[in-house]
Tab-separated table of C-alpha atoms in Angstrom:
chain	number	residue	atom	x	y	z
E	20	UNK	CA	18.993	-1.526	40.273
E	21	UNK	CA	16.079	0.983	40.455
E	22	UNK	CA	19.156	3.394	42.589
E	23	UNK	CA	21.019	2.323	39.399
E	24	UNK	CA	18.811	3.912	36.237
E	25	UNK	CA	17.470	6.894	38.825
E	26	UNK	CA	21.785	7.527	39.868
E	27	UNK	CA	22.121	7.053	35.791
E	28	UNK	CA	19.196	9.545	34.873
E	29	UNK	CA	20.907	12.140	36.879
E	30	UNK	CA	24.405	11.363	35.847
E	31	UNK	CA	22.959	11.931	32.300
E	32	UNK	CA	20.926	15.168	33.253
E	33	UNK	CA	23.931	16.783	34.690
E	34	UNK	CA	26.688	15.678	31.862
E	35	UNK	CA	24.080	17.331	29.150
E	36	UNK	CA	23.416	20.447	31.479
E	37	UNK	CA	27.790	20.579	31.404
E	38	UNK	CA	27.500	20.441	27.832
E	39	UNK	CA	24.994	23.104	27.366
E	40	UNK	CA	26.680	25.218	29.362
E	41	UNK	CA	30.126	24.989	28.087
E	42	UNK	CA	29.499	23.735	24.517
E	43	UNK	CA	26.357	25.240	23.941
E	44	UNK	CA	26.855	25.923	19.919
E	45	UNK	CA	27.727	22.199	19.356
E	46	UNK	CA	24.960	21.387	21.603
E	47	UNK	CA	22.484	23.881	19.851
E	48	UNK	CA	23.615	22.408	16.426
E	49	UNK	CA	22.698	18.876	17.389
E	50	UNK	CA	19.157	20.059	18.877
E	51	UNK	CA	18.346	21.270	15.248
E	52	UNK	CA	20.009	18.237	13.411
E	53	UNK	CA	17.372	16.267	15.704
E	54	UNK	CA	14.845	18.269	14.971
E	55	UNK	CA	14.903	18.048	11.215
E	56	UNK	CA	14.887	14.709	11.709
E	57	UNK	CA	11.748	15.094	14.095
E	58	UNK	CA	9.914	16.808	11.224
E	59	UNK	CA	10.927	14.209	8.393
E	60	UNK	CA	13.828	16.757	7.043
E	61	UNK	CA	17.034	16.141	5.536
E	62	UNK	CA	20.161	17.961	4.798
E	63	UNK	CA	21.563	18.582	0.776
E	64	UNK	CA	23.268	20.949	-0.912
E	65	UNK	CA	23.371	22.883	-4.057
E	66	UNK	CA	25.659	24.979	-5.814
E	67	UNK	CA	24.027	27.338	-7.408
E	68	UNK	CA	25.671	30.533	-9.014
E	69	UNK	CA	29.091	30.017	-7.733
E	70	UNK	CA	26.721	30.018	-4.226
E	71	UNK	CA	26.669	26.437	-2.253
E	72	UNK	CA	22.484	27.004	-1.187
E	73	UNK	CA	22.170	24.421	1.848
E	74	UNK	CA	18.783	23.170	1.838
E	75	UNK	CA	16.390	21.242	3.898
E	76	UNK	CA	14.051	18.451	1.513
E	77	UNK	CA	11.729	15.746	2.758
E	78	UNK	CA	8.083	14.372	2.575
E	79	UNK	CA	6.008	13.417	0.339
E	80	UNK	CA	3.170	14.605	-2.221
E	81	UNK	CA	3.888	17.681	-4.458
E	82	UNK	CA	7.134	19.782	-4.023
E	83	UNK	CA	6.604	23.028	-1.816
E	84	UNK	CA	9.204	25.526	-1.595
E	85	UNK	CA	9.385	27.728	1.168
E	86	UNK	CA	11.331	30.961	1.398
E	87	UNK	CA	12.582	32.323	4.684
E	88	UNK	CA	12.479	36.339	5.808
E	89	UNK	CA	15.583	38.355	6.364
E	90	UNK	CA	18.292	37.641	8.548
E	91	UNK	CA	16.636	34.568	9.414
E	92	UNK	CA	17.199	31.014	7.394
E	93	UNK	CA	15.999	27.852	6.747
E	94	UNK	CA	15.189	26.213	10.281
E	95	UNK	CA	12.167	28.946	10.593
E	96	UNK	CA	10.350	26.548	8.819
E	97	UNK	CA	11.484	23.122	10.766
E	98	UNK	CA	8.813	22.928	13.285
E	99	UNK	CA	5.732	23.608	11.354
E	100	UNK	CA	7.655	20.813	8.613
E	101	UNK	CA	6.397	18.144	11.107
E	102	UNK	CA	2.822	18.395	9.763
E	103	UNK	CA	3.582	19.362	6.261
E	104	UNK	CA	6.093	16.889	5.354
E	105	UNK	CA	3.272	13.447	5.006
E	106	UNK	CA	1.036	16.136	2.353
E	107	UNK	CA	3.971	17.332	0.945
E	108	UNK	CA	7.782	17.577	-0.368
E	109	UNK	CA	9.411	20.153	0.989
E	110	UNK	CA	12.332	22.139	0.229
E	111	UNK	CA	12.929	24.950	1.916
E	112	UNK	CA	16.502	26.458	1.203
E	113	UNK	CA	18.757	29.177	2.373
E	114	UNK	CA	18.308	31.728	0.578
E	115	UNK	CA	22.070	32.737	-0.826
E	116	UNK	CA	23.914	34.832	1.477
E	117	UNK	CA	21.491	34.329	4.846
E	118	UNK	CA	21.448	31.001	7.144
E	119	UNK	CA	24.698	28.736	6.081
E	120	UNK	CA	24.514	29.726	2.461
E	121	UNK	CA	27.719	31.519	0.702
E	122	UNK	CA	28.389	35.043	1.481
E	123	UNK	CA	30.384	36.970	-1.460
E	124	UNK	CA	31.633	40.043	-1.485
E	125	UNK	CA	31.849	40.187	-5.532
E	126	UNK	CA	28.178	38.856	-6.161
E	127	UNK	CA	25.515	40.782	-5.908
E	128	UNK	CA	22.262	40.007	-3.550
E	129	UNK	CA	19.147	42.073	-5.024
E	130	UNK	CA	16.457	40.670	-6.339
E	131	UNK	CA	16.920	40.321	-9.684
E	132	UNK	CA	19.703	38.033	-8.707
E	133	UNK	CA	18.567	36.204	-6.000
E	134	UNK	CA	14.936	35.146	-7.909
E	135	UNK	CA	17.671	34.266	-10.572
E	136	UNK	CA	19.360	31.816	-8.176
E	137	UNK	CA	16.330	30.162	-6.754
E	138	UNK	CA	14.716	29.292	-10.095
E	139	UNK	CA	17.889	27.872	-11.136
E	140	UNK	CA	17.465	25.704	-7.516
E	141	UNK	CA	14.166	24.859	-8.810
E	142	UNK	CA	15.614	23.933	-12.178
E	143	UNK	CA	18.507	22.113	-10.905
E	144	UNK	CA	15.724	19.633	-9.018
E	145	UNK	CA	14.026	19.751	-12.031
E	146	UNK	CA	10.930	20.653	-10.542
E	147	UNK	CA	7.374	21.487	-12.382
E	148	UNK	CA	4.405	21.957	-10.881
E	149	UNK	CA	5.351	23.224	-7.232
E	150	UNK	CA	3.675	25.660	-4.349
E	151	UNK	CA	5.726	28.226	-2.524
E	152	UNK	CA	5.356	29.882	0.483
E	153	UNK	CA	6.834	33.028	2.047
E	154	UNK	CA	7.426	34.356	4.944
E	155	UNK	CA	8.476	38.214	5.260
E	156	UNK	CA	11.221	38.941	2.442
E	157	UNK	CA	10.598	35.164	1.303
E	158	UNK	CA	7.155	36.431	0.760
E	159	UNK	CA	7.499	38.877	-1.457
E	160	UNK	CA	10.056	37.063	-3.325
E	161	UNK	CA	7.806	33.962	-3.613
E	162	UNK	CA	4.957	36.561	-4.890
E	163	UNK	CA	7.586	37.557	-7.328
E	164	UNK	CA	8.519	33.781	-8.245
E	165	UNK	CA	5.095	33.114	-9.017
E	166	UNK	CA	5.222	35.953	-11.794
E	167	UNK	CA	7.802	34.806	-13.296
E	168	UNK	CA	7.440	31.189	-13.242
E	169	UNK	CA	3.953	31.533	-14.016
E	170	UNK	CA	1.743	28.212	-14.457
E	171	UNK	CA	4.622	26.148	-12.834
E	172	UNK	CA	3.699	27.822	-9.806
E	173	UNK	CA	0.349	26.217	-8.491
E	174	UNK	CA	-0.675	28.132	-5.267
E	175	UNK	CA	1.056	30.905	-2.804
E	176	UNK	CA	1.319	31.066	0.626
E	177	UNK	CA	1.879	34.238	1.844
E	178	UNK	CA	3.294	35.377	5.831
E	179	UNK	CA	3.519	38.158	6.631
E	180	UNK	CA	5.412	39.131	3.099
E	181	UNK	CA	6.987	42.311	2.372
E	182	UNK	CA	6.856	43.791	-0.540
E	183	UNK	CA	4.109	46.720	-0.161
E	184	UNK	CA	3.631	50.012	1.278
E	185	UNK	CA	1.618	49.853	4.765
E	186	UNK	CA	-1.600	51.202	5.466
E	187	UNK	CA	-0.004	52.120	8.613
E	188	UNK	CA	3.645	52.107	9.767
E	189	UNK	CA	4.812	48.698	12.501
E	190	UNK	CA	7.019	49.464	14.975
E	191	UNK	CA	9.948	48.754	12.757
E	192	UNK	CA	9.330	50.807	9.987
E	193	UNK	CA	9.025	53.448	12.440
E	194	UNK	CA	12.512	52.935	13.792
E	195	UNK	CA	13.834	52.433	9.987
E	196	UNK	CA	12.622	55.497	9.446
E	197	UNK	CA	14.206	57.013	12.466
E	198	UNK	CA	18.100	55.814	10.799
E	199	UNK	CA	17.687	53.013	13.922
E	200	UNK	CA	17.163	49.392	11.642
E	201	UNK	CA	16.059	46.430	14.214
E	202	UNK	CA	16.778	43.846	11.229
E	203	UNK	CA	20.520	44.906	11.566
E	204	UNK	CA	21.641	43.328	14.870
E	205	UNK	CA	25.314	44.271	16.240
E	206	UNK	CA	24.483	43.893	20.256
E	207	UNK	CA	22.660	41.583	22.487
E	208	UNK	CA	20.296	44.511	22.869
E	209	UNK	CA	19.928	44.380	19.105
E	210	UNK	CA	18.746	41.309	19.361
E	211	UNK	CA	16.470	41.044	22.479
E	212	UNK	CA	14.784	44.061	20.743
E	213	UNK	CA	14.737	41.445	17.873
E	214	UNK	CA	13.091	38.930	19.475
E	215	UNK	CA	10.354	41.416	20.833
E	216	UNK	CA	9.601	42.271	17.823
E	217	UNK	CA	9.002	39.408	16.007
E	218	UNK	CA	6.644	36.981	18.915
E	219	UNK	CA	4.510	37.644	21.364
E	220	UNK	CA	5.522	34.368	22.525
E	221	UNK	CA	8.631	33.073	21.595
E	222	UNK	CA	9.076	29.468	21.550
E	223	UNK	CA	10.747	28.429	24.970
E	224	UNK	CA	14.660	28.713	24.347
E	225	UNK	CA	17.018	27.794	27.233
E	226	UNK	CA	19.936	30.560	27.914
E	227	UNK	CA	22.791	28.811	26.839
E	228	UNK	CA	21.522	28.763	23.144
E	229	UNK	CA	19.695	32.111	23.373
E	230	UNK	CA	23.580	33.634	23.892
E	231	UNK	CA	24.526	31.608	20.265
E	232	UNK	CA	21.528	32.657	18.424
E	233	UNK	CA	22.527	36.293	19.334
E	234	UNK	CA	26.331	35.908	18.956
E	235	UNK	CA	25.320	34.399	15.011
E	236	UNK	CA	22.800	37.256	14.683
E	237	UNK	CA	25.628	39.615	15.446
E	238	UNK	CA	28.757	37.839	13.426
E	239	UNK	CA	25.692	38.808	10.287
E	240	UNK	CA	25.278	42.194	10.775
E	241	UNK	CA	27.830	43.381	8.735
E	242	UNK	CA	26.817	41.459	5.678
E	243	UNK	CA	23.527	41.473	6.507
E	244	UNK	CA	23.667	45.283	6.075
E	245	UNK	CA	25.010	44.847	2.773
E	246	UNK	CA	22.345	42.865	1.834
E	247	UNK	CA	19.746	45.043	2.629
E	248	UNK	CA	21.208	47.769	0.889
E	249	UNK	CA	21.011	45.663	-2.212
E	250	UNK	CA	17.380	44.860	-1.697
E	251	UNK	CA	16.409	48.383	-1.371
E	252	UNK	CA	18.777	49.162	-4.284
E	253	UNK	CA	17.164	47.117	-6.896
E	254	UNK	CA	13.594	46.206	-5.415
E	255	UNK	CA	11.175	45.355	-7.650
E	256	UNK	CA	7.176	46.188	-7.743
E	257	UNK	CA	4.712	43.889	-7.348
E	258	UNK	CA	2.572	43.773	-10.091
E	259	UNK	CA	-1.142	42.470	-10.177
E	260	UNK	CA	-1.354	41.379	-14.747
E	261	UNK	CA	-0.698	37.560	-13.686
E	262	UNK	CA	-0.987	37.057	-9.957
E	263	UNK	CA	-4.869	37.944	-9.465
E	264	UNK	CA	-5.738	34.536	-11.355
E	265	UNK	CA	-3.917	32.246	-8.477
E	266	UNK	CA	-4.955	30.701	-5.476
E	267	UNK	CA	-3.369	32.448	-2.551
E	268	UNK	CA	-3.517	32.493	1.008
E	269	UNK	CA	-2.330	34.974	3.186
E	270	UNK	CA	-1.689	35.000	7.078
E	271	UNK	CA	-0.643	37.545	9.180
E	272	UNK	CA	-0.813	37.762	12.782
E	273	UNK	CA	-2.384	40.333	14.570
E	274	UNK	CA	0.968	42.014	16.999
E	275	UNK	CA	3.305	42.006	14.105
E	276	UNK	CA	5.976	44.429	15.188
E	277	UNK	CA	8.001	43.617	11.541
E	278	UNK	CA	5.593	44.634	9.373
E	279	UNK	CA	1.634	45.673	10.139
E	280	UNK	CA	-0.585	43.410	9.613
E	281	UNK	CA	-2.532	46.396	7.610
E	282	UNK	CA	-0.738	45.172	4.747
E	283	UNK	CA	-3.329	42.090	4.529
E	284	UNK	CA	-5.561	44.620	2.918
E	285	UNK	CA	-3.243	45.006	0.024
E	286	UNK	CA	-2.259	42.226	-0.941
E	287	UNK	CA	-6.052	41.315	-0.280
E	288	UNK	CA	-6.049	44.016	-3.750
E	289	UNK	CA	-3.360	42.008	-5.432
E	290	UNK	CA	-5.467	38.327	-4.911
E	291	UNK	CA	-8.805	39.678	-5.014
E	292	UNK	CA	-9.818	35.718	-4.649
E	293	UNK	CA	-7.072	34.961	-2.056
E	294	UNK	CA	-8.165	33.603	1.045
E	295	UNK	CA	-6.878	35.495	4.712
E	296	UNK	CA	-6.375	34.882	7.754
E	297	UNK	CA	-5.629	37.070	10.290
E	298	UNK	CA	-4.329	35.355	13.991
E	299	UNK	CA	-5.456	37.069	17.383
E	300	UNK	CA	-2.035	37.528	19.291
E	301	UNK	CA	0.782	36.519	17.099
E	302	UNK	CA	3.706	37.862	16.136
E	303	UNK	CA	6.045	38.127	12.509
E	304	UNK	CA	6.606	34.369	12.753
E	305	UNK	CA	2.745	32.250	12.613
E	306	UNK	CA	4.900	29.102	11.566
E	307	UNK	CA	7.345	29.426	14.476
E	308	UNK	CA	4.944	30.661	17.187
E	309	UNK	CA	1.982	28.622	16.305
E	310	UNK	CA	3.228	25.933	13.772
E	311	UNK	CA	0.339	23.121	15.196
E	312	UNK	CA	-2.246	26.487	13.966
E	313	UNK	CA	-0.238	27.775	11.072
E	314	UNK	CA	0.141	24.419	8.715
E	315	UNK	CA	-3.878	23.306	9.958
E	316	UNK	CA	-4.893	26.830	8.036
E	317	UNK	CA	-2.631	25.901	5.128
E	318	UNK	CA	-3.520	22.224	5.109
E	319	UNK	CA	-7.719	23.148	5.424
E	320	UNK	CA	-6.543	25.786	2.147
E	321	UNK	CA	-4.960	22.806	0.212
E	322	UNK	CA	-8.010	20.076	1.041
E	323	UNK	CA	-5.519	18.539	3.019
E	324	UNK	CA	-7.494	18.223	5.884
């Protein structure tokens, strides 16, 4: 019996290895589905402004809207979600134009248009008082949602947010100023460079999954260029009149290669009463690189632990 079980385990392992080698994309998607379920999330679809917007939802408690960054998607929050769903009702969308959401050549994707879609999503889910968290571009959008929704937004969680001029240039900023935007991926080498700018220690990822992610980033590169230009053409400055009174947690990694952590001081001036955390030896995506630590910081901020 023990020999039979051992043989079965070896056979299953070999079979999975072959499937991973020859069919990495469906295996990757299956793995992400399992990760979402483990974190207490389910996939839903909303119809907003002619766009199908997939979003993950799960958990119990007050609603927490989580927004990803540029060239990213909703699964940037999947690893950390398992620590948050016992305390919050998470709503995690693919922002239109990114991830698995619709991409429409005849639609605009500037800041105002994207904010209008996010507000429509919140309204369609009949959410009144919400917490908002966002990383990078998502943090920029989160700040602006706080202004536009006023008292409907109870707190903000800004993780390496975009939207201000950095006192010190990041490595990405220096590259963009030289005419080389690392967010716009067209080769495997571009993808690997972007990963290096985002992480100190990337999550362990099997090589076949790395190739899947690289191919998808390359496929999205051309449309991302259009999205980037739309955001530049329709930038909205962050005001401070309504922002200073809101409870805010700002988090940054010391080794962020995308947005330099010196911007933390700029956001502290926008939000004088904010709590600020600088995470040592962490890159641009603390919720991916150190999900437990990042979750604990947020739960302490919210008085949940």
